[in-house]
């Protein structure tokens, strides 16, 4: 096939009109029509753009005798999912790089917000350790004010970061295809990140173990260790907050790579589940936050209520898997 026939064949396989292809390449519909009827040839920049849009090599477009590799062939509608949507959005290298740069910033903000939630009771616990936890004491009032400010700052970080990432929602909801050469470029960045992620997870686990030691070693009943026992809870929360920061940050960045590769929780099938679960997830995590805060405020169990977060994560995972199985059975019928 010559280049005109290849352009027409690929466009039809994707189910695009000449106008839609023209919009993706940045030319007029008449230009696409001329290319397909061999009335004109696209210049080298447009050929490169066509290769990105179709997810094929430049060599394939230019060499008449070269066939499309099996691994590069356009997915059929049955590959895309139960929604029968044959539109595949192609992600360019520039889009992928911008997305990962913004994801790293987003990960730092969300990890910082979660750490603030965990650290919020620390000022109040320190005041209690000082024996100043009286309603009329200025330090007690300041500690409550700091708690509210830290929670407010964490919520603000989550909201602002969520808005900044809203332009990339299509990666979580639409079926995508990485342009020619994009997957290889992204994988070159992902390989060193995997080693970095392993180091951070190991460091976080170590901090969690160390954080539990003060409460184990020091007992309130021991008059010599009672002073140290009082500050064991703040120390534990600080270390746990640092560990959670590491876990959340690398987790979000890893999730960003998974979205581009459409792996793990971001296959087309999982994307359908996520869309169905989205309203529930928002209500669920708000409820978890209230469950975390209420026992702390009413009973002062700040050194114990942090356990709510990992438990809530496990419960959410179970609910997610059960719902995924339900949808799969529904689709199989």
PDB file of C-alpha atoms in Angstrom, residues 55-293:
ATOM      1  CA  UNK A  55       0.285   4.774  16.862  1.00  0.00           C
ATOM      2  CA  UNK A  56       2.425   3.490  13.975  1.00  0.00           C
ATOM      3  CA  UNK A  57       5.999   4.123  12.880  1.00  0.00           C
ATOM      4  CA  UNK A  58       7.034   6.738  10.350  1.00  0.00           C
ATOM      5  CA  UNK A  59       8.686   3.915   8.384  1.00  0.00           C
ATOM      6  CA  UNK A  60       5.343   2.151   8.046  1.00  0.00           C
ATOM      7  CA  UNK A  61       3.742   5.253   6.531  1.00  0.00           C
ATOM      8  CA  UNK A  62       6.607   5.990   4.131  1.00  0.00           C
ATOM      9  CA  UNK A  63       7.591   2.497   2.936  1.00  0.00           C
ATOM     10  CA  UNK A  64       5.093   1.099   0.446  1.00  0.00           C
ATOM     11  CA  UNK A  65       6.097  -2.532   1.012  1.00  0.00           C
ATOM     12  CA  UNK A  66       5.990  -2.400   4.824  1.00  0.00           C
ATOM     13  CA  UNK A  67       3.006  -4.064   6.572  1.00  0.00           C
ATOM     14  CA  UNK A  68       1.503  -2.900   9.856  1.00  0.00           C
ATOM     15  CA  UNK A  69       2.987  -4.959  12.748  1.00  0.00           C
ATOM     16  CA  UNK A  70       0.483  -7.201  14.527  1.00  0.00           C
ATOM     17  CA  UNK A  71       1.173  -5.481  17.890  1.00  0.00           C
ATOM     18  CA  UNK A  72       0.342  -2.073  16.405  1.00  0.00           C
ATOM     19  CA  UNK A  73      -2.989  -2.954  14.830  1.00  0.00           C
ATOM     20  CA  UNK A  74      -5.976  -0.947  15.930  1.00  0.00           C
ATOM     21  CA  UNK A  75      -8.068  -2.502  18.686  1.00  0.00           C
ATOM     22  CA  UNK A  76     -11.519  -3.650  17.732  1.00  0.00           C
ATOM     23  CA  UNK A  77     -14.632  -2.523  19.546  1.00  0.00           C
ATOM     24  CA  UNK A  78     -14.757  -5.805  21.462  1.00  0.00           C
ATOM     25  CA  UNK A  79     -11.302  -5.050  22.906  1.00  0.00           C
ATOM     26  CA  UNK A  80     -12.434  -1.747  24.249  1.00  0.00           C
ATOM     27  CA  UNK A  81     -15.211  -2.889  26.548  1.00  0.00           C
ATOM     28  CA  UNK A  82     -18.886  -3.316  27.050  1.00  0.00           C
ATOM     29  CA  UNK A  83     -19.630   0.302  26.161  1.00  0.00           C
ATOM     30  CA  UNK A  84     -18.807  -0.482  22.469  1.00  0.00           C
ATOM     31  CA  UNK A  85     -16.990   2.815  22.106  1.00  0.00           C
ATOM     32  CA  UNK A  86     -14.579   2.587  19.150  1.00  0.00           C
ATOM     33  CA  UNK A  87     -12.968   5.976  19.719  1.00  0.00           C
ATOM     34  CA  UNK A  88      -9.433   5.634  21.071  1.00  0.00           C
ATOM     35  CA  UNK A  89      -7.724   8.796  22.262  1.00  0.00           C
ATOM     36  CA  UNK A  90      -4.052   8.969  21.297  1.00  0.00           C
ATOM     37  CA  UNK A  91      -1.702  10.430  23.921  1.00  0.00           C
ATOM     38  CA  UNK A  92       1.339  12.260  22.553  1.00  0.00           C
ATOM     39  CA  UNK A  93       4.762  12.354  24.194  1.00  0.00           C
ATOM     40  CA  UNK A  94       4.212  15.979  25.223  1.00  0.00           C
ATOM     41  CA  UNK A  95       0.889  15.096  26.886  1.00  0.00           C
ATOM     42  CA  UNK A  96       2.456  12.135  28.700  1.00  0.00           C
ATOM     43  CA  UNK A  97       5.388  14.237  29.977  1.00  0.00           C
ATOM     44  CA  UNK A  98       3.092  17.057  31.141  1.00  0.00           C
ATOM     45  CA  UNK A  99       0.822  14.553  32.878  1.00  0.00           C
ATOM     46  CA  UNK A 100       3.645  12.858  34.789  1.00  0.00           C
ATOM     47  CA  UNK A 101       5.162  16.222  35.820  1.00  0.00           C
ATOM     48  CA  UNK A 102       1.779  17.359  37.160  1.00  0.00           C
ATOM     49  CA  UNK A 103       1.200  13.957  38.800  1.00  0.00           C
ATOM     50  CA  UNK A 104       4.423  14.311  40.815  1.00  0.00           C
ATOM     51  CA  UNK A 105       3.247  17.704  42.103  1.00  0.00           C
ATOM     52  CA  UNK A 106      -0.229  16.303  42.787  1.00  0.00           C
ATOM     53  CA  UNK A 107       1.280  13.348  44.673  1.00  0.00           C
ATOM     54  CA  UNK A 108       3.314  15.654  46.924  1.00  0.00           C
ATOM     55  CA  UNK A 109       0.241  17.787  47.701  1.00  0.00           C
ATOM     56  CA  UNK A 110      -2.070  14.859  48.489  1.00  0.00           C
ATOM     57  CA  UNK A 111       0.615  13.088  50.546  1.00  0.00           C
ATOM     58  CA  UNK A 112       1.178  16.336  52.445  1.00  0.00           C
ATOM     59  CA  UNK A 113      -2.571  16.706  53.057  1.00  0.00           C
ATOM     60  CA  UNK A 114      -2.916  13.175  54.458  1.00  0.00           C
ATOM     61  CA  UNK A 115       0.129  13.765  56.682  1.00  0.00           C
ATOM     62  CA  UNK A 116      -1.464  16.966  57.986  1.00  0.00           C
ATOM     63  CA  UNK A 117      -4.598  15.023  58.932  1.00  0.00           C
ATOM     64  CA  UNK A 118      -2.498  12.529  60.896  1.00  0.00           C
ATOM     65  CA  UNK A 119      -0.386  15.278  62.535  1.00  0.00           C
ATOM     66  CA  UNK A 120      -3.353  17.496  63.449  1.00  0.00           C
ATOM     67  CA  UNK A 121      -3.799  16.124  67.027  1.00  0.00           C
ATOM     68  CA  UNK A 122      -0.065  16.367  67.853  1.00  0.00           C
ATOM     69  CA  UNK A 123      -0.215  19.922  69.352  1.00  0.00           C
ATOM     70  CA  UNK A 124      -3.098  18.865  71.617  1.00  0.00           C
ATOM     71  CA  UNK A 125      -1.248  15.732  72.738  1.00  0.00           C
ATOM     72  CA  UNK A 126       1.839  17.779  73.576  1.00  0.00           C
ATOM     73  CA  UNK A 127      -0.296  20.165  75.659  1.00  0.00           C
ATOM     74  CA  UNK A 128      -1.755  17.162  77.496  1.00  0.00           C
ATOM     75  CA  UNK A 129       1.752  15.848  78.148  1.00  0.00           C
ATOM     76  CA  UNK A 130       2.620  19.221  79.675  1.00  0.00           C
ATOM     77  CA  UNK A 131      -0.400  18.976  81.992  1.00  0.00           C
ATOM     78  CA  UNK A 132      -2.019  22.065  80.457  1.00  0.00           C
ATOM     79  CA  UNK A 133      -5.094  20.372  78.977  1.00  0.00           C
ATOM     80  CA  UNK A 134      -7.651  22.596  80.711  1.00  0.00           C
ATOM     81  CA  UNK A 135     -10.502  24.309  78.917  1.00  0.00           C
ATOM     82  CA  UNK A 136      -9.404  27.741  80.092  1.00  0.00           C
ATOM     83  CA  UNK A 137      -5.718  27.316  79.297  1.00  0.00           C
ATOM     84  CA  UNK A 138      -4.408  29.365  76.377  1.00  0.00           C
ATOM     85  CA  UNK A 139      -2.215  26.481  75.191  1.00  0.00           C
ATOM     86  CA  UNK A 140      -5.223  24.164  75.083  1.00  0.00           C
ATOM     87  CA  UNK A 141      -7.156  26.658  72.951  1.00  0.00           C
ATOM     88  CA  UNK A 142      -4.165  27.206  70.673  1.00  0.00           C
ATOM     89  CA  UNK A 143      -3.701  23.464  70.222  1.00  0.00           C
ATOM     90  CA  UNK A 144      -7.341  23.094  69.115  1.00  0.00           C
ATOM     91  CA  UNK A 145      -6.889  26.042  66.755  1.00  0.00           C
ATOM     92  CA  UNK A 146      -3.795  24.396  65.242  1.00  0.00           C
ATOM     93  CA  UNK A 147      -5.716  21.153  64.810  1.00  0.00           C
ATOM     94  CA  UNK A 148      -8.471  22.937  62.877  1.00  0.00           C
ATOM     95  CA  UNK A 149      -5.947  24.870  60.779  1.00  0.00           C
ATOM     96  CA  UNK A 150      -4.044  21.706  59.833  1.00  0.00           C
ATOM     97  CA  UNK A 151      -7.231  19.893  58.841  1.00  0.00           C
ATOM     98  CA  UNK A 152      -8.392  22.946  56.877  1.00  0.00           C
ATOM     99  CA  UNK A 153      -5.031  23.201  55.105  1.00  0.00           C
ATOM    100  CA  UNK A 154      -5.164  19.497  54.243  1.00  0.00           C
ATOM    101  CA  UNK A 155      -8.672  19.779  52.790  1.00  0.00           C
ATOM    102  CA  UNK A 156      -7.648  22.871  50.787  1.00  0.00           C
ATOM    103  CA  UNK A 157      -4.639  21.014  49.361  1.00  0.00           C
ATOM    104  CA  UNK A 158      -6.845  18.104  48.284  1.00  0.00           C
ATOM    105  CA  UNK A 159      -9.440  20.366  46.635  1.00  0.00           C
ATOM    106  CA  UNK A 160      -6.924  22.585  44.814  1.00  0.00           C
ATOM    107  CA  UNK A 161      -4.854  19.621  43.665  1.00  0.00           C
ATOM    108  CA  UNK A 162      -7.977  17.845  42.459  1.00  0.00           C
ATOM    109  CA  UNK A 163      -8.941  20.839  40.325  1.00  0.00           C
ATOM    110  CA  UNK A 164      -5.427  21.061  38.848  1.00  0.00           C
ATOM    111  CA  UNK A 165      -5.599  17.413  37.746  1.00  0.00           C
ATOM    112  CA  UNK A 166      -9.146  17.548  36.373  1.00  0.00           C
ATOM    113  CA  UNK A 167      -7.846  18.164  32.830  1.00  0.00           C
ATOM    114  CA  UNK A 168      -6.413  14.637  32.839  1.00  0.00           C
ATOM    115  CA  UNK A 169      -9.676  12.902  33.760  1.00  0.00           C
ATOM    116  CA  UNK A 170      -9.826  11.321  30.310  1.00  0.00           C
ATOM    117  CA  UNK A 171      -6.874   9.070  31.267  1.00  0.00           C
ATOM    118  CA  UNK A 172      -9.025   7.456  33.960  1.00  0.00           C
ATOM    119  CA  UNK A 173     -12.241   7.296  31.971  1.00  0.00           C
ATOM    120  CA  UNK A 174     -11.460   6.894  28.263  1.00  0.00           C
ATOM    121  CA  UNK A 175      -9.760   4.161  26.295  1.00  0.00           C
ATOM    122  CA  UNK A 176      -6.376   5.594  25.281  1.00  0.00           C
ATOM    123  CA  UNK A 177      -3.454   4.651  23.063  1.00  0.00           C
ATOM    124  CA  UNK A 178       0.098   5.928  23.472  1.00  0.00           C
ATOM    125  CA  UNK A 179       1.499   7.522  20.327  1.00  0.00           C
ATOM    126  CA  UNK A 180       4.443   6.049  18.454  1.00  0.00           C
ATOM    127  CA  UNK A 181       7.534   5.997  20.681  1.00  0.00           C
ATOM    128  CA  UNK A 182       5.649   7.301  23.731  1.00  0.00           C
ATOM    129  CA  UNK A 183       5.461   3.980  25.577  1.00  0.00           C
ATOM    130  CA  UNK A 184       9.216   3.407  25.247  1.00  0.00           C
ATOM    131  CA  UNK A 185       9.969   6.949  26.479  1.00  0.00           C
ATOM    132  CA  UNK A 186       7.657   6.601  29.495  1.00  0.00           C
ATOM    133  CA  UNK A 187       9.096   3.185  30.382  1.00  0.00           C
ATOM    134  CA  UNK A 188      12.611   4.674  30.462  1.00  0.00           C
ATOM    135  CA  UNK A 189      11.407   6.971  33.248  1.00  0.00           C
ATOM    136  CA  UNK A 190       9.419   4.262  34.997  1.00  0.00           C
ATOM    137  CA  UNK A 191      12.310   1.837  35.459  1.00  0.00           C
ATOM    138  CA  UNK A 192      14.397   4.051  37.820  1.00  0.00           C
ATOM    139  CA  UNK A 193      11.189   5.130  39.595  1.00  0.00           C
ATOM    140  CA  UNK A 194      10.424   1.493  40.539  1.00  0.00           C
ATOM    141  CA  UNK A 195      13.706   1.314  42.446  1.00  0.00           C
ATOM    142  CA  UNK A 196      12.979   4.652  44.128  1.00  0.00           C
ATOM    143  CA  UNK A 197       9.473   3.428  45.062  1.00  0.00           C
ATOM    144  CA  UNK A 198      10.884   0.295  46.680  1.00  0.00           C
ATOM    145  CA  UNK A 199      13.268   2.391  48.781  1.00  0.00           C
ATOM    146  CA  UNK A 200      10.482   4.697  49.948  1.00  0.00           C
ATOM    147  CA  UNK A 201       8.152   1.827  50.863  1.00  0.00           C
ATOM    148  CA  UNK A 202      10.936   0.149  52.836  1.00  0.00           C
ATOM    149  CA  UNK A 203      11.657   3.449  54.613  1.00  0.00           C
ATOM    150  CA  UNK A 204       7.981   3.942  55.427  1.00  0.00           C
ATOM    151  CA  UNK A 205       7.653   0.444  56.889  1.00  0.00           C
ATOM    152  CA  UNK A 206      10.738   1.086  59.040  1.00  0.00           C
ATOM    153  CA  UNK A 207       9.265   4.361  60.373  1.00  0.00           C
ATOM    154  CA  UNK A 208       5.977   2.641  61.238  1.00  0.00           C
ATOM    155  CA  UNK A 209       7.836  -0.019  63.237  1.00  0.00           C
ATOM    156  CA  UNK A 210       9.996   2.568  65.020  1.00  0.00           C
ATOM    157  CA  UNK A 211       6.896   4.682  65.721  1.00  0.00           C
ATOM    158  CA  UNK A 212       5.294   1.844  67.664  1.00  0.00           C
ATOM    159  CA  UNK A 213       8.333   1.320  69.917  1.00  0.00           C
ATOM    160  CA  UNK A 214       7.816   4.218  72.406  1.00  0.00           C
ATOM    161  CA  UNK A 215       4.326   3.031  73.382  1.00  0.00           C
ATOM    162  CA  UNK A 216       5.702  -0.508  73.836  1.00  0.00           C
ATOM    163  CA  UNK A 217       8.811   0.489  75.809  1.00  0.00           C
ATOM    164  CA  UNK A 218       7.311   3.115  78.103  1.00  0.00           C
ATOM    165  CA  UNK A 219       4.391   2.495  80.463  1.00  0.00           C
ATOM    166  CA  UNK A 220       2.344   5.053  82.414  1.00  0.00           C
ATOM    167  CA  UNK A 221       2.458   2.810  85.479  1.00  0.00           C
ATOM    168  CA  UNK A 222       6.231   3.203  85.696  1.00  0.00           C
ATOM    169  CA  UNK A 223       6.901   6.516  87.471  1.00  0.00           C
ATOM    170  CA  UNK A 224      10.336   6.791  85.879  1.00  0.00           C
ATOM    171  CA  UNK A 225       9.037   6.264  82.374  1.00  0.00           C
ATOM    172  CA  UNK A 226       5.700   8.074  82.723  1.00  0.00           C
ATOM    173  CA  UNK A 227       7.086  11.293  81.245  1.00  0.00           C
ATOM    174  CA  UNK A 228       8.344   9.463  78.176  1.00  0.00           C
ATOM    175  CA  UNK A 229       5.053   7.543  77.916  1.00  0.00           C
ATOM    176  CA  UNK A 230       3.151  10.827  77.619  1.00  0.00           C
ATOM    177  CA  UNK A 231       5.087  11.891  74.537  1.00  0.00           C
ATOM    178  CA  UNK A 232       5.033   8.439  72.933  1.00  0.00           C
ATOM    179  CA  UNK A 233       1.774   9.202  71.080  1.00  0.00           C
ATOM    180  CA  UNK A 234       3.020  12.462  69.462  1.00  0.00           C
ATOM    181  CA  UNK A 235       6.277  10.736  68.463  1.00  0.00           C
ATOM    182  CA  UNK A 236       4.358   7.838  66.944  1.00  0.00           C
ATOM    183  CA  UNK A 237       2.038  10.144  64.963  1.00  0.00           C
ATOM    184  CA  UNK A 238       4.976  12.140  63.577  1.00  0.00           C
ATOM    185  CA  UNK A 239       6.729   8.977  62.389  1.00  0.00           C
ATOM    186  CA  UNK A 240       3.517   7.488  61.000  1.00  0.00           C
ATOM    187  CA  UNK A 241       2.779  10.759  59.169  1.00  0.00           C
ATOM    188  CA  UNK A 242       6.253  10.641  57.577  1.00  0.00           C
ATOM    189  CA  UNK A 243       5.714   7.015  56.559  1.00  0.00           C
ATOM    190  CA  UNK A 244       2.259   7.706  55.129  1.00  0.00           C
ATOM    191  CA  UNK A 245       3.693  10.650  53.151  1.00  0.00           C
ATOM    192  CA  UNK A 246       6.124   8.234  51.482  1.00  0.00           C
ATOM    193  CA  UNK A 247       3.450   5.600  50.820  1.00  0.00           C
ATOM    194  CA  UNK A 248       0.903   8.031  49.373  1.00  0.00           C
ATOM    195  CA  UNK A 249       3.374   9.948  47.205  1.00  0.00           C
ATOM    196  CA  UNK A 250       4.944   6.944  45.479  1.00  0.00           C
ATOM    197  CA  UNK A 251       1.524   5.283  45.274  1.00  0.00           C
ATOM    198  CA  UNK A 252      -0.001   8.194  43.342  1.00  0.00           C
ATOM    199  CA  UNK A 253       2.996   8.475  41.005  1.00  0.00           C
ATOM    200  CA  UNK A 254       2.910   4.715  40.364  1.00  0.00           C
ATOM    201  CA  UNK A 255      -0.811   5.039  39.683  1.00  0.00           C
ATOM    202  CA  UNK A 256      -0.004   7.755  37.129  1.00  0.00           C
ATOM    203  CA  UNK A 257       2.249   5.387  35.198  1.00  0.00           C
ATOM    204  CA  UNK A 258      -0.425   2.688  35.383  1.00  0.00           C
ATOM    205  CA  UNK A 259      -2.940   5.078  33.821  1.00  0.00           C
ATOM    206  CA  UNK A 260      -0.655   5.696  30.849  1.00  0.00           C
ATOM    207  CA  UNK A 261       0.090   1.995  30.387  1.00  0.00           C
ATOM    208  CA  UNK A 262      -3.569   1.052  31.099  1.00  0.00           C
ATOM    209  CA  UNK A 263      -2.408  -1.573  33.567  1.00  0.00           C
ATOM    210  CA  UNK A 264      -3.594  -2.755  36.973  1.00  0.00           C
ATOM    211  CA  UNK A 265      -6.574  -0.677  38.079  1.00  0.00           C
ATOM    212  CA  UNK A 266      -6.670   1.294  34.814  1.00  0.00           C
ATOM    213  CA  UNK A 267      -7.530  -1.307  32.221  1.00  0.00           C
ATOM    214  CA  UNK A 268     -10.675  -0.437  30.218  1.00  0.00           C
ATOM    215  CA  UNK A 269     -12.653  -2.858  32.392  1.00  0.00           C
ATOM    216  CA  UNK A 270     -11.452  -1.260  35.631  1.00  0.00           C
ATOM    217  CA  UNK A 271     -12.230   2.205  34.290  1.00  0.00           C
ATOM    218  CA  UNK A 272     -15.875   1.215  33.989  1.00  0.00           C
ATOM    219  CA  UNK A 273     -15.853   0.045  37.619  1.00  0.00           C
ATOM    220  CA  UNK A 274     -14.215   3.293  38.755  1.00  0.00           C
ATOM    221  CA  UNK A 275     -16.898   5.348  37.034  1.00  0.00           C
ATOM    222  CA  UNK A 276     -19.593   3.376  38.837  1.00  0.00           C
ATOM    223  CA  UNK A 277     -17.770   3.551  42.201  1.00  0.00           C
ATOM    224  CA  UNK A 278     -16.887   7.255  42.060  1.00  0.00           C
ATOM    225  CA  UNK A 279     -19.982   8.613  43.910  1.00  0.00           C
ATOM    226  CA  UNK A 280     -19.670   5.939  46.625  1.00  0.00           C
ATOM    227  CA  UNK A 281     -15.916   6.523  47.061  1.00  0.00           C
ATOM    228  CA  UNK A 282     -16.392  10.222  47.827  1.00  0.00           C
ATOM    229  CA  UNK A 283     -19.005   9.549  50.532  1.00  0.00           C
ATOM    230  CA  UNK A 284     -17.001   6.619  51.926  1.00  0.00           C
ATOM    231  CA  UNK A 285     -13.755   8.517  52.537  1.00  0.00           C
ATOM    232  CA  UNK A 286     -15.567  11.535  54.035  1.00  0.00           C
ATOM    233  CA  UNK A 287     -17.246   9.114  56.470  1.00  0.00           C
ATOM    234  CA  UNK A 288     -13.872   7.567  57.311  1.00  0.00           C
ATOM    235  CA  UNK A 289     -12.457  11.022  58.077  1.00  0.00           C
ATOM    236  CA  UNK A 290     -15.341  11.683  60.504  1.00  0.00           C
ATOM    237  CA  UNK A 291     -14.831   8.294  62.159  1.00  0.00           C
ATOM    238  CA  UNK A 292     -11.155   9.179  62.620  1.00  0.00           C
ATOM    239  CA  UNK A 293     -11.850  12.602  64.141  1.00  0.00           C
TER     240      UNK A 293
END
